[in-house]
PDB file of C-alpha atoms in Angstrom:
ATOM      1  CA  MET Y  17      49.192 -52.835   8.557  1.00  0.00           C
ATOM      2  CA  ALA Y  18      48.212 -48.819   8.583  1.00  0.00           C
ATOM      3  CA  ASP Y  19      45.119 -48.324   9.178  1.00  0.00           C
ATOM      4  CA  THR Y  20      42.432 -47.047   6.671  1.00  0.00           C
ATOM      5  CA  LEU Y  21      39.871 -45.013   5.656  1.00  0.00           C
ATOM      6  CA  THR Y  22      37.530 -47.242   3.432  1.00  0.00           C
ATOM      7  CA  ILE Y  23      35.048 -44.922   1.299  1.00  0.00           C
ATOM      8  CA  ARG Y  24      31.417 -46.694   1.003  1.00  0.00           C
ATOM      9  CA  THR Y  25      29.182 -44.223  -0.725  1.00  0.00           C
ATOM     10  CA  ALA Y  26      31.228 -41.379  -2.540  1.00  0.00           C
ATOM     11  CA  GLY Y  27      28.731 -39.216  -4.402  1.00  0.00           C
ATOM     12  CA  ILE Y  28      31.430 -36.254  -5.594  1.00  0.00           C
ATOM     13  CA  VAL Y  29      34.063 -36.579  -3.408  1.00  0.00           C
ATOM     14  CA  THR Y  30      37.906 -35.378  -3.857  1.00  0.00           C
ATOM     15  CA  VAL Y  31      41.319 -35.293  -1.923  1.00  0.00           C
ATOM     16  CA  GLN Y  32      42.035 -31.742  -1.320  1.00  0.00           C
ATOM     17  CA  ASP Y  33      44.595 -29.040   0.186  1.00  0.00           C
ATOM     18  CA  LEU Y  34      45.236 -25.757  -0.269  1.00  0.00           C
ATOM     19  CA  GLY Y  35      46.345 -25.652  -3.300  1.00  0.00           C
ATOM     20  CA  ARG Y  36      49.434 -24.802  -5.283  1.00  0.00           C
ATOM     21  CA  VAL Y  37      50.976 -21.815  -3.596  1.00  0.00           C
ATOM     22  CA  GLY Y  38      53.306 -19.576  -5.788  1.00  0.00           C
ATOM     23  CA  ARG Y  39      53.457 -22.046  -9.030  1.00  0.00           C
ATOM     24  CA  SER Y  40      51.479 -19.725 -11.220  1.00  0.00           C
ATOM     25  CA  ARG Y  41      54.313 -18.513 -12.808  1.00  0.00           C
ATOM     26  CA  TYR Y  42      55.138 -21.634 -14.375  1.00  0.00           C
ATOM     27  CA  GLY Y  43      51.585 -21.719 -15.766  1.00  0.00           C
ATOM     28  CA  LEU Y  44      49.482 -23.973 -13.006  1.00  0.00           C
ATOM     29  CA  PRO Y  45      46.250 -23.261 -11.565  1.00  0.00           C
ATOM     30  CA  ALA Y  46      46.670 -22.873  -8.145  1.00  0.00           C
ATOM     31  CA  ASN Y  47      42.998 -25.375  -7.286  1.00  0.00           C
ATOM     32  CA  GLY Y  48      42.657 -26.539  -4.086  1.00  0.00           C
ATOM     33  CA  ALA Y  49      39.458 -26.270  -1.807  1.00  0.00           C
ATOM     34  CA  ALA Y  50      37.279 -23.916  -2.758  1.00  0.00           C
ATOM     35  CA  ASP Y  51      35.984 -22.480   0.746  1.00  0.00           C
ATOM     36  CA  GLN Y  52      39.573 -22.264   1.658  1.00  0.00           C
ATOM     37  CA  HIS Y  53      38.484 -20.883   5.303  1.00  0.00           C
ATOM     38  CA  SER Y  54      36.246 -24.194   6.008  1.00  0.00           C
ATOM     39  CA  ALA Y  55      39.123 -26.778   5.199  1.00  0.00           C
ATOM     40  CA  ARG Y  56      41.953 -24.419   7.281  1.00  0.00           C
ATOM     41  CA  VAL Y  57      39.246 -25.065  10.208  1.00  0.00           C
ATOM     42  CA  ALA Y  58      38.327 -28.295  10.112  1.00  0.00           C
ATOM     43  CA  ASN Y  59      42.275 -29.461   9.694  1.00  0.00           C
ATOM     44  CA  VAL Y  60      42.790 -27.368  13.100  1.00  0.00           C
ATOM     45  CA  LEU Y  61      40.138 -29.074  14.602  1.00  0.00           C
ATOM     46  CA  CYS Y  62      42.463 -32.391  14.407  1.00  0.00           C
ATOM     47  CA  GLY Y  63      45.508 -30.552  14.997  1.00  0.00           C
ATOM     48  CA  ASN Y  64      46.796 -30.920  11.395  1.00  0.00           C
ATOM     49  CA  ASP Y  65      48.586 -28.305   9.927  1.00  0.00           C
ATOM     50  CA  GLU Y  66      46.094 -26.283   7.949  1.00  0.00           C
ATOM     51  CA  ARG Y  67      47.880 -27.341   4.641  1.00  0.00           C
ATOM     52  CA  ALA Y  68      47.147 -31.545   5.180  1.00  0.00           C
ATOM     53  CA  PRO Y  69      45.430 -33.052   2.936  1.00  0.00           C
ATOM     54  CA  LEU Y  70      41.151 -33.462   3.764  1.00  0.00           C
ATOM     55  CA  LEU Y  71      38.139 -34.377   1.811  1.00  0.00           C
ATOM     56  CA  GLU Y  72      35.587 -31.837   0.096  1.00  0.00           C
ATOM     57  CA  ILE Y  73      32.388 -33.696  -0.084  1.00  0.00           C
ATOM     58  CA  THR Y  74      30.641 -31.746  -2.886  1.00  0.00           C
ATOM     59  CA  ALA Y  75      26.474 -31.347  -3.002  1.00  0.00           C
ATOM     60  CA  LEU Y  76      25.965 -35.556  -2.617  1.00  0.00           C
ATOM     61  CA  ASP Y  77      25.965 -37.719   0.180  1.00  0.00           C
ATOM     62  CA  PHE Y  78      28.518 -39.747   1.488  1.00  0.00           C
ATOM     63  CA  ALA Y  79      29.590 -42.763   3.848  1.00  0.00           C
ATOM     64  CA  CYS Y  80      32.998 -44.097   5.218  1.00  0.00           C
ATOM     65  CA  VAL Y  81      34.233 -46.460   7.495  1.00  0.00           C
ATOM     66  CA  PRO Y  82      37.602 -46.266   9.353  1.00  0.00           C
ATOM     67  CA  SER Y  83      39.920 -49.490  10.290  1.00  0.00           C
ATOM     68  CA  GLY Y  84      41.171 -47.900  13.141  1.00  0.00           C
ATOM     69  CA  ASP Y  85      40.129 -45.360  15.864  1.00  0.00           C
ATOM     70  CA  ILE Y  86      40.439 -42.285  14.890  1.00  0.00           C
ATOM     71  CA  LEU Y  87      39.560 -38.333  15.230  1.00  0.00           C
ATOM     72  CA  ILE Y  88      38.198 -36.590  12.827  1.00  0.00           C
ATOM     73  CA  ALA Y  89      36.245 -32.938  11.977  1.00  0.00           C
ATOM     74  CA  VAL Y  90      33.370 -31.689   9.448  1.00  0.00           C
ATOM     75  CA  THR Y  91      32.822 -28.568   8.580  1.00  0.00           C
ATOM     76  CA  GLY Y  92      31.689 -26.307   5.560  1.00  0.00           C
ATOM     77  CA  ALA Y  93      27.444 -26.436   4.713  1.00  0.00           C
ATOM     78  CA  PRO Y  94      24.862 -27.249   6.847  1.00  0.00           C
ATOM     79  CA  ALA Y  95      24.366 -31.109   7.197  1.00  0.00           C
ATOM     80  CA  ASP Y  96      23.676 -34.197   8.089  1.00  0.00           C
ATOM     81  CA  PHE Y  97      26.407 -35.502   9.948  1.00  0.00           C
ATOM     82  CA  THR Y  98      25.883 -39.197  11.785  1.00  0.00           C
ATOM     83  CA  VAL Y  99      28.878 -41.599  13.148  1.00  0.00           C
ATOM     84  CA  GLU Y 100      27.105 -45.594  13.046  1.00  0.00           C
ATOM     85  CA  GLY Y 101      23.386 -43.476  13.203  1.00  0.00           C
ATOM     86  CA  VAL Y 102      23.743 -41.109  16.184  1.00  0.00           C
ATOM     87  CA  GLU Y 103      23.998 -37.116  15.126  1.00  0.00           C
ATOM     88  CA  ARG Y 104      27.690 -35.697  15.722  1.00  0.00           C
ATOM     89  CA  PRO Y 105      28.015 -31.769  15.520  1.00  0.00           C
ATOM     90  CA  GLN Y 106      30.002 -30.228  12.940  1.00  0.00           C
ATOM     91  CA  TRP Y 107      32.693 -27.675  13.072  1.00  0.00           C
ATOM     92  CA  GLU Y 108      33.795 -29.904  16.321  1.00  0.00           C
ATOM     93  CA  PRO Y 109      36.131 -32.926  17.167  1.00  0.00           C
ATOM     94  CA  VAL Y 110      34.329 -36.090  16.827  1.00  0.00           C
ATOM     95  CA  PRO Y 111      35.962 -39.594  17.801  1.00  0.00           C
ATOM     96  CA  VAL Y 112      35.220 -42.099  15.639  1.00  0.00           C
ATOM     97  CA  ARG Y 113      35.694 -46.063  16.457  1.00  0.00           C
ATOM     98  CA  ALA Y 114      36.964 -48.371  14.064  1.00  0.00           C
ATOM     99  CA  GLY Y 115      34.231 -50.079  11.754  1.00  0.00           C
ATOM    100  CA  GLU Y 116      31.980 -47.488  12.408  1.00  0.00           C
ATOM    101  CA  THR Y 117      30.255 -45.601   9.625  1.00  0.00           C
ATOM    102  CA  VAL Y 118      30.596 -41.965   9.224  1.00  0.00           C
ATOM    103  CA  ARG Y 119      27.614 -40.454   6.734  1.00  0.00           C
ATOM    104  CA  ILE Y 120      27.173 -36.647   5.801  1.00  0.00           C
ATOM    105  CA  THR Y 121      23.474 -36.313   4.135  1.00  0.00           C
ATOM    106  CA  GLY Y 122      20.901 -33.557   3.202  1.00  0.00           C
ATOM    107  CA  ILE Y 123      24.080 -30.882   2.269  1.00  0.00           C
ATOM    108  CA  ARG Y 124      22.086 -27.882   2.198  1.00  0.00           C
ATOM    109  CA  CYS Y 125      22.071 -23.819   2.243  1.00  0.00           C
ATOM    110  CA  GLY Y 126      26.174 -24.239   1.328  1.00  0.00           C
ATOM    111  CA  LEU Y 127      28.111 -26.434  -1.819  1.00  0.00           C
ATOM    112  CA  ARG Y 128      31.048 -28.174   0.000  1.00  0.00           C
ATOM    113  CA  VAL Y 129      31.583 -30.125   3.026  1.00  0.00           C
ATOM    114  CA  TYR Y 130      35.186 -30.838   4.321  1.00  0.00           C
ATOM    115  CA  LEU Y 131      36.336 -34.195   6.840  1.00  0.00           C
ATOM    116  CA  ALA Y 132      39.612 -33.458   8.434  1.00  0.00           C
ATOM    117  CA  VAL Y 133      41.176 -36.589  10.462  1.00  0.00           C
ATOM    118  CA  LEU Y 134      43.664 -36.769  13.208  1.00  0.00           C
ATOM    119  CA  GLY Y 135      46.901 -37.426  11.334  1.00  0.00           C
ATOM    120  CA  SER Y 136      45.564 -36.569   8.008  1.00  0.00           C
ATOM    121  CA  PHE Y 137      46.588 -39.718   5.239  1.00  0.00           C
ATOM    122  CA  GLU Y 138      48.545 -40.487   2.234  1.00  0.00           C
ATOM    123  CA  ALA Y 139      47.977 -38.377  -0.542  1.00  0.00           C
ATOM    124  CA  ASP Y 140      50.060 -38.840  -4.019  1.00  0.00           C
ATOM    125  CA  ARG Y 141      51.481 -34.451  -4.553  1.00  0.00           C
ATOM    126  CA  LEU Y 142      51.867 -32.451  -8.026  1.00  0.00           C
ATOM    127  CA  GLN Y 143      54.110 -29.805  -7.084  1.00  0.00           C
ATOM    128  CA  GLY Y 144      53.707 -30.183  -3.541  1.00  0.00           C
ATOM    129  CA  SER Y 145      50.343 -30.188  -3.370  1.00  0.00           C
ATOM    130  CA  CYS Y 146      47.452 -32.730  -3.909  1.00  0.00           C
ATOM    131  CA  ALA Y 147      44.564 -30.544  -5.332  1.00  0.00           C
ATOM    132  CA  PRO Y 148      43.555 -32.116  -8.256  1.00  0.00           C
ATOM    133  CA  ASP Y 149      43.668 -30.553 -11.445  1.00  0.00           C
ATOM    134  CA  THR Y 150      41.433 -31.332 -14.148  1.00  0.00           C
ATOM    135  CA  VAL Y 151      43.712 -30.298 -17.069  1.00  0.00           C
ATOM    136  CA  LEU Y 152      46.453 -32.124 -16.331  1.00  0.00           C
ATOM    137  CA  GLY Y 153      44.108 -35.326 -14.880  1.00  0.00           C
ATOM    138  CA  PHE Y 154      45.679 -35.229 -11.735  1.00  0.00           C
ATOM    139  CA  GLY Y 155      43.508 -36.222  -8.663  1.00  0.00           C
ATOM    140  CA  PRO Y 156      40.410 -37.895  -9.984  1.00  0.00           C
ATOM    141  CA  ALA Y 157      37.193 -37.805  -7.613  1.00  0.00           C
ATOM    142  CA  LEU Y 158      37.504 -40.782  -5.271  1.00  0.00           C
ATOM    143  CA  ARG Y 159      34.735 -43.647  -6.105  1.00  0.00           C
ATOM    144  CA  SER Y 160      33.063 -46.347  -3.534  1.00  0.00           C
ATOM    145  CA  GLY Y 161      35.544 -48.925  -2.387  1.00  0.00           C
ATOM    146  CA  ASP Y 162      38.447 -46.831  -2.399  1.00  0.00           C
ATOM    147  CA  GLU Y 163      41.159 -46.878   0.398  1.00  0.00           C
ATOM    148  CA  LEU Y 164      42.696 -43.935   2.249  1.00  0.00           C
ATOM    149  CA  VAL Y 165      46.118 -44.926   4.013  1.00  0.00           C
ATOM    150  CA  LEU Y 166      45.850 -43.524   7.614  1.00  0.00           C
ATOM    151  CA  ARG Y 167      48.498 -41.365   9.008  1.00  0.00           C
ATOM    152  CA  ALA Y 168      47.794 -41.936  13.010  1.00  0.00           C
ATOM    153  CA  THR Y 169      44.892 -43.133  14.703  1.00  0.00           C
ATOM    154  CA  CYS Y 170      43.245 -41.701  18.229  1.00  0.00           C
ATOM    155  CA  PRO Y 171      42.349 -43.383  21.191  1.00  0.00           C
ATOM    156  CA  PRO Y 172      38.761 -44.300  22.357  1.00  0.00           C
ATOM    157  CA  LEU Y 173      37.436 -41.123  23.424  1.00  0.00           C
ATOM    158  CA  ASP Y 174      34.486 -40.779  25.656  1.00  0.00           C
ATOM    159  CA  HIS Y 175      33.283 -38.300  28.719  1.00  0.00           C
ATOM    160  CA  PRO Y 176      33.160 -40.998  31.987  1.00  0.00           C
ATOM    161  CA  PHE Y 177      29.802 -40.079  32.885  1.00  0.00           C
ATOM    162  CA  SER Y 178      27.416 -38.266  31.056  1.00  0.00           C
ATOM    163  CA  ARG Y 179      28.100 -38.700  27.209  1.00  0.00           C
ATOM    164  CA  ILE Y 180      27.975 -35.182  26.373  1.00  0.00           C
ATOM    165  CA  PRO Y 181      30.305 -34.256  23.704  1.00  0.00           C
ATOM    166  CA  LEU Y 182      34.657 -33.139  24.652  1.00  0.00           C
ATOM    167  CA  PHE Y 183      34.447 -30.599  22.842  1.00  0.00           C
ATOM    168  CA  ARG Y 184      33.203 -26.830  22.848  1.00  0.00           C
ATOM    169  CA  LEU Y 185      36.007 -25.282  21.124  1.00  0.00           C
ATOM    170  CA  HIS Y 186      33.719 -22.123  19.211  1.00  0.00           C
ATOM    171  CA  ALA Y 187      34.945 -22.896  16.118  1.00  0.00           C
ATOM    172  CA  PRO Y 188      34.700 -19.402  13.677  1.00  0.00           C
ATOM    173  CA  VAL Y 189      31.734 -21.213  11.715  1.00  0.00           C
ATOM    174  CA  PRO Y 190      30.638 -18.151   8.760  1.00  0.00           C
ATOM    175  CA  ALA Y 191      27.167 -18.028   7.733  1.00  0.00           C
ATOM    176  CA  PHE Y 192      25.674 -19.946   5.019  1.00  0.00           C
ATOM    177  CA  PRO Y 193      22.296 -17.228   3.765  1.00  0.00           C
ATOM    178  CA  THR Y 194      19.978 -18.508   0.789  1.00  0.00           C
ATOM    179  CA  SER Y 195      20.955 -14.994  -0.909  1.00  0.00           C
ATOM    180  CA  TRP Y 196      24.775 -14.338  -0.388  1.00  0.00           C
ATOM    181  CA  THR Y 197      26.560 -11.340  -0.349  1.00  0.00           C
ATOM    182  CA  ILE Y 198      30.288 -11.233  -1.806  1.00  0.00           C
ATOM    183  CA  ASP Y 199      32.973  -8.441  -1.091  1.00  0.00           C
ATOM    184  CA  VAL Y 200      35.124  -7.058  -4.090  1.00  0.00           C
ATOM    185  CA  THR Y 201      37.487  -4.485  -4.349  1.00  0.00           C
ATOM    186  CA  ASP Y 202      38.112  -2.950  -7.555  1.00  0.00           C
ATOM    187  CA  GLY Y 203      39.768  -3.872 -10.719  1.00  0.00           C
ATOM    188  CA  PRO Y 204      42.139  -2.830 -13.139  1.00  0.00           C
ATOM    189  CA  ASP Y 205      39.787  -1.877 -15.584  1.00  0.00           C
ATOM    190  CA  ARG Y 206      37.116  -0.480 -13.447  1.00  0.00           C
ATOM    191  CA  ALA Y 207      37.148   2.746 -15.718  1.00  0.00           C
ATOM    192  CA  GLU Y 208      36.879   1.126 -18.660  1.00  0.00           C
ATOM    193  CA  PHE Y 209      32.812   0.478 -17.080  1.00  0.00           C
ATOM    194  CA  GLY Y 210      32.160   3.843 -17.054  1.00  0.00           C
ATOM    195  CA  ASP Y 211      28.562   4.319 -14.881  1.00  0.00           C
ATOM    196  CA  THR Y 212      27.348   0.851 -16.386  1.00  0.00           C
ATOM    197  CA  GLY Y 213      30.049  -0.357 -13.633  1.00  0.00           C
ATOM    198  CA  SER Y 214      27.984   0.169 -10.968  1.00  0.00           C
ATOM    199  CA  ARG Y 215      25.636  -2.263 -12.189  1.00  0.00           C
ATOM    200  CA  LEU Y 216      27.846  -4.758 -10.516  1.00  0.00           C
ATOM    201  CA  PHE Y 217      26.027  -3.258  -7.063  1.00  0.00           C
ATOM    202  CA  GLY Y 218      22.796  -3.411  -8.529  1.00  0.00           C
ATOM    203  CA  ALA Y 219      20.902  -6.017  -8.622  1.00  0.00           C
ATOM    204  CA  PRO Y 220      21.636  -9.142  -7.311  1.00  0.00           C
ATOM    205  CA  PHE Y 221      22.931 -12.215  -9.608  1.00  0.00           C
ATOM    206  CA  THR Y 222      21.917 -15.664 -10.093  1.00  0.00           C
ATOM    207  CA  VAL Y 223      24.318 -18.806 -10.157  1.00  0.00           C
ATOM    208  CA  SER Y 224      24.465 -20.477 -13.450  1.00  0.00           C
ATOM    209  CA  PRO Y 225      24.634 -24.580 -13.658  1.00  0.00           C
ATOM    210  CA  ARG Y 226      27.546 -24.160 -16.015  1.00  0.00           C
ATOM    211  CA  SER Y 227      29.747 -22.735 -13.101  1.00  0.00           C
ATOM    212  CA  ASN Y 228      32.187 -25.149 -11.722  1.00  0.00           C
ATOM    213  CA  HIS Y 229      35.730 -24.862  -9.555  1.00  0.00           C
ATOM    214  CA  ILE Y 230      37.299 -23.208 -12.556  1.00  0.00           C
ATOM    215  CA  GLY Y 231      34.497 -20.116 -12.565  1.00  0.00           C
ATOM    216  CA  LEU Y 232      30.982 -19.402 -11.789  1.00  0.00           C
ATOM    217  CA  ARG Y 233      28.951 -17.768 -14.338  1.00  0.00           C
ATOM    218  CA  LEU Y 234      26.251 -14.964 -13.039  1.00  0.00           C
ATOM    219  CA  GLU Y 235      22.662 -14.163 -15.283  1.00  0.00           C
ATOM    220  CA  GLY Y 236      22.021 -10.827 -14.329  1.00  0.00           C
ATOM    221  CA  GLU Y 237      21.946  -6.984 -15.669  1.00  0.00           C
ATOM    222  CA  VAL Y 238      26.147  -7.178 -16.900  1.00  0.00           C
ATOM    223  CA  PRO Y 239      27.948  -3.963 -16.883  1.00  0.00           C
ATOM    224  CA  ARG Y 240      29.109  -2.984 -20.087  1.00  0.00           C
ATOM    225  CA  ARG Y 241      32.380  -1.791 -21.326  1.00  0.00           C
ATOM    226  CA  VAL Y 242      32.308   1.805 -22.506  1.00  0.00           C
ATOM    227  CA  THR Y 243      35.827   2.035 -23.984  1.00  0.00           C
ATOM    228  CA  GLN Y 244      36.878   0.611 -27.420  1.00  0.00           C
ATOM    229  CA  GLY Y 245      39.976  -1.570 -28.466  1.00  0.00           C
ATOM    230  CA  GLU Y 246      41.311  -5.362 -27.631  1.00  0.00           C
ATOM    231  CA  VAL Y 247      41.970  -6.535 -24.468  1.00  0.00           C
ATOM    232  CA  LEU Y 248      45.468  -8.263 -24.424  1.00  0.00           C
ATOM    233  CA  SER Y 249      45.904 -11.728 -22.742  1.00  0.00           C
ATOM    234  CA  ARG Y 250      47.699 -10.637 -19.272  1.00  0.00           C
ATOM    235  CA  GLY Y 251      47.771 -12.252 -15.804  1.00  0.00           C
ATOM    236  CA  VAL Y 252      44.766 -12.926 -13.974  1.00  0.00           C
ATOM    237  CA  PRO Y 253      43.707 -13.447 -10.016  1.00  0.00           C
ATOM    238  CA  ILE Y 254      41.980 -15.436  -8.603  1.00  0.00           C
ATOM    239  CA  GLY Y 255      38.373 -13.782  -7.953  1.00  0.00           C
ATOM    240  CA  ALA Y 256      38.872 -11.467 -11.271  1.00  0.00           C
ATOM    241  CA  VAL Y 257      35.015 -10.398 -12.269  1.00  0.00           C
ATOM    242  CA  GLU Y 258      35.661 -10.488 -15.705  1.00  0.00           C
ATOM    243  CA  VAL Y 259      32.956  -9.212 -18.161  1.00  0.00           C
ATOM    244  CA  PRO Y 260      32.987 -10.551 -21.918  1.00  0.00           C
ATOM    245  CA  ALA Y 261      30.977  -9.852 -24.365  1.00  0.00           C
ATOM    246  CA  GLY Y 262      27.503 -11.565 -23.991  1.00  0.00           C
ATOM    247  CA  ASP Y 263      25.207 -11.802 -20.943  1.00  0.00           C
ATOM    248  CA  GLU Y 264      26.916 -12.941 -18.231  1.00  0.00           C
ATOM    249  CA  LEU Y 265      29.566 -12.429 -15.684  1.00  0.00           C
ATOM    250  CA  LEU Y 266      32.422 -14.700 -15.328  1.00  0.00           C
ATOM    251  CA  VAL Y 267      34.147 -15.213 -12.069  1.00  0.00           C
ATOM    252  CA  LEU Y 268      37.374 -16.869 -11.850  1.00  0.00           C
ATOM    253  CA  HIS Y 269      37.815 -19.776  -8.738  1.00  0.00           C
ATOM    254  CA  ARG Y 270      40.785 -21.771  -7.761  1.00  0.00           C
ATOM    255  CA  GLY Y 271      40.744 -23.505 -10.946  1.00  0.00           C
ATOM    256  CA  ARG Y 272      41.368 -20.703 -13.423  1.00  0.00           C
ATOM    257  CA  GLY Y 273      43.807 -20.397 -15.623  1.00  0.00           C
ATOM    258  CA  VAL Y 274      46.230 -18.133 -15.038  1.00  0.00           C
ATOM    259  CA  THR Y 275      46.047 -15.414 -18.118  1.00  0.00           C
ATOM    260  CA  ALA Y 276      42.615 -14.583 -19.510  1.00  0.00           C
ATOM    261  CA  GLY Y 277      41.643 -11.651 -22.758  1.00  0.00           C
ATOM    262  CA  TYR Y 278      38.714 -10.277 -20.863  1.00  0.00           C
ATOM    263  CA  PRO Y 279      38.248  -7.074 -18.959  1.00  0.00           C
ATOM    264  CA  VAL Y 280      38.124  -7.084 -15.157  1.00  0.00           C
ATOM    265  CA  LEU Y 281      35.440  -4.889 -13.123  1.00  0.00           C
ATOM    266  CA  ALA Y 282      36.413  -6.316  -9.817  1.00  0.00           C
ATOM    267  CA  VAL Y 283      38.141  -8.893  -7.742  1.00  0.00           C
ATOM    268  CA  VAL Y 284      36.547 -11.057  -4.915  1.00  0.00           C
ATOM    269  CA  THR Y 285      38.743 -10.637  -1.482  1.00  0.00           C
ATOM    270  CA  ALA Y 286      39.964 -13.681   0.290  1.00  0.00           C
ATOM    271  CA  THR Y 287      37.282 -13.641   2.386  1.00  0.00           C
ATOM    272  CA  GLY Y 288      34.733 -12.891  -0.438  1.00  0.00           C
ATOM    273  CA  LEU Y 289      36.589 -15.822  -2.613  1.00  0.00           C
ATOM    274  CA  SER Y 290      35.565 -18.795   0.925  1.00  0.00           C
ATOM    275  CA  ALA Y 291      31.955 -17.655   0.972  1.00  0.00           C
ATOM    276  CA  LEU Y 292      32.163 -18.216  -3.224  1.00  0.00           C
ATOM    277  CA  GLY Y 293      33.038 -21.421  -2.942  1.00  0.00           C
ATOM    278  CA  GLN Y 294      29.522 -22.330  -1.236  1.00  0.00           C
ATOM    279  CA  VAL Y 295      27.097 -20.730  -3.390  1.00  0.00           C
ATOM    280  CA  ARG Y 296      24.757 -23.333  -4.941  1.00  0.00           C
ATOM    281  CA  PRO Y 297      23.938 -22.824  -8.576  1.00  0.00           C
ATOM    282  CA  GLY Y 298      20.472 -21.292  -8.342  1.00  0.00           C
ATOM    283  CA  GLN Y 299      21.272 -18.962  -5.452  1.00  0.00           C
ATOM    284  CA  THR Y 300      21.769 -15.247  -6.254  1.00  0.00           C
ATOM    285  CA  LEU Y 301      24.614 -12.840  -4.736  1.00  0.00           C
ATOM    286  CA  ARG Y 302      25.301  -9.586  -4.546  1.00  0.00           C
ATOM    287  CA  PHE Y 303      28.320  -8.012  -4.812  1.00  0.00           C
ATOM    288  CA  ARG Y 304      29.272  -5.677  -2.281  1.00  0.00           C
ATOM    289  CA  ARG Y 305      32.003  -2.994  -2.486  1.00  0.00           C
ATOM    290  CA  ARG Y 306      35.422  -3.189  -0.462  1.00  0.00           C
ATOM    291  CA  THR Y 307      38.250  -0.778  -0.241  1.00  0.00           C
ATOM    292  CA  LEU Y 308      41.774  -2.809  -0.183  1.00  0.00           C
ATOM    293  CA  ASP Y 309      42.152  -1.580   3.634  1.00  0.00           C
ATOM    294  CA  GLU Y 310      38.889  -3.353   4.889  1.00  0.00           C
ATOM    295  CA  ALA Y 311      39.113  -6.599   2.576  1.00  0.00           C
ATOM    296  CA  VAL Y 312      42.783  -6.532   4.141  1.00  0.00           C
ATOM    297  CA  THR Y 313      40.968  -6.222   7.845  1.00  0.00           C
ATOM    298  CA  ALA Y 314      38.429  -8.975   7.243  1.00  0.00           C
ATOM    299  CA  HIS Y 315      40.997 -11.248   6.113  1.00  0.00           C
ATOM    300  CA  ARG Y 316      43.232 -10.620   9.488  1.00  0.00           C
ATOM    301  CA  SER Y 317      40.130 -11.007  11.598  1.00  0.00           C
ATOM    302  CA  GLN Y 318      39.499 -14.457   9.956  1.00  0.00           C
ATOM    303  CA  ARG Y 319      42.826 -15.877  10.239  1.00  0.00           C
ATOM    304  CA  ASN Y 320      43.225 -14.827  13.870  1.00  0.00           C
ATOM    305  CA  ALA Y 321      40.472 -16.127  14.573  1.00  0.00           C
ATOM    306  CA  VAL Y 322      41.426 -19.377  13.271  1.00  0.00           C
ATOM    307  CA  ASP Y 323      44.947 -18.521  15.186  1.00  0.00           C
ATOM    308  CA  ALA Y 324      42.823 -18.687  18.391  1.00  0.00           C
ATOM    309  CA  LEU Y 325      41.457 -21.374  17.911  1.00  0.00           C
ATOM    310  CA  ARG Y 326      44.058 -23.288  17.320  1.00  0.00           C
ATOM    311  CA  THR Y 327      45.504 -22.401  20.597  1.00  0.00           C
ATOM    312  CA  ARG Y 328      42.184 -24.162  22.563  1.00  0.00           C
ATOM    313  CA  VAL Y 329      42.632 -26.950  20.649  1.00  0.00           C
ATOM    314  CA  ARG Y 330      46.181 -27.435  21.408  1.00  0.00           C
ATOM    315  CA  THR Y 331      45.156 -26.372  25.235  1.00  0.00           C
ATOM    316  CA  ALA Y 332      42.787 -29.143  24.922  1.00  0.00           C
ATOM    317  CA  PHE Y 333      44.431 -31.675  23.157  1.00  0.00           C
ATOM    318  CA  GLU Y 334      46.774 -31.975  25.452  1.00  0.00           C
ATOM    319  CA  THR Y 335      44.813 -32.125  28.250  1.00  0.00           C
ATOM    320  CA  LEU Y 336      43.431 -35.629  27.034  1.00  0.00           C
ATOM    321  CA  ARG Y 337      46.615 -36.669  26.348  1.00  0.00           C
ATOM    322  CA  ILE Y 338      45.324 -36.411  21.897  1.00  0.00           C
ATOM    323  CA  ARG Y 339      48.562 -36.869  20.412  1.00  0.00           C
ATOM    324  CA  ALA Y 340      49.136 -34.219  17.909  1.00  0.00           C
ATOM    325  CA  PRO Y 341      50.539 -35.464  14.927  1.00  0.00           C
ATOM    326  CA  ALA Y 342      53.669 -33.598  13.285  1.00  0.00           C
ATOM    327  CA  ASP Y 343      53.073 -31.293  10.198  1.00  0.00           C
ATOM    328  CA  GLY Y 344      53.670 -33.048   6.778  1.00  0.00           C
TER     329      GLY Y 344
END
């Protein structure tokens, strides 16, 4: 029988990947990990394809136990991460023996933690992705007692003398500030706000508790549309900063519907979206205006850092004779 990973303390945890790429034309939201950078790095640290299934742990405490020896990586927001009561580092591969308890508690600064396993695990898929879709009722949150079937195991790893950690791979760890700065580019309706559009870059906005994976609601000094007439429903991108009538901004995230009818003042950049996936209700954020060239450069820099990490992981695994799993 295949080895399993048994959930002991569920909190709020789902099986995720990077979402349904290219399915918006069929009316399906992308969904997927809210912090795509942290999810990618977790899988890369385990030698997996970056699109492999992994766990997204939101806000609350989590614990699991494997039935076989495994290698894991924990990324995302700072948290207390222990294996059998011993503190272990985030953003590095960590060996876990069969029967040892992995605990993640005290998630802070950010909102979400990601846990990947060497070889990943079996997961149901919808349109090529295991990402949950709350509208369709696909991919419910895991519960205590649920078991995930592991696709690979890892021989026990330990330093032969001093027991110091085996890995120093220097993963690209983003900042987790108390007040966030989110990069945006101009949206298609920027001209409809006249001088009030500058309010987006003035005072900070506060994240409402009514925010979720579909979008964030922000309270603050909201820009006002100065033109008249209806806005027709149309396709909207992930990261659209919408300005409805009222006292809130809406920032659409990965669970957003593919069409909407509010004016779009700005669009969050790819790197900004990962940061936005970590912003907690009650925290404040500021928007920073970027050109398209600046946004592309920042995204390329982040992806290049992940690619360089993948090379370091491959070298370390070959040295330690860890067999990286086949993609899938």
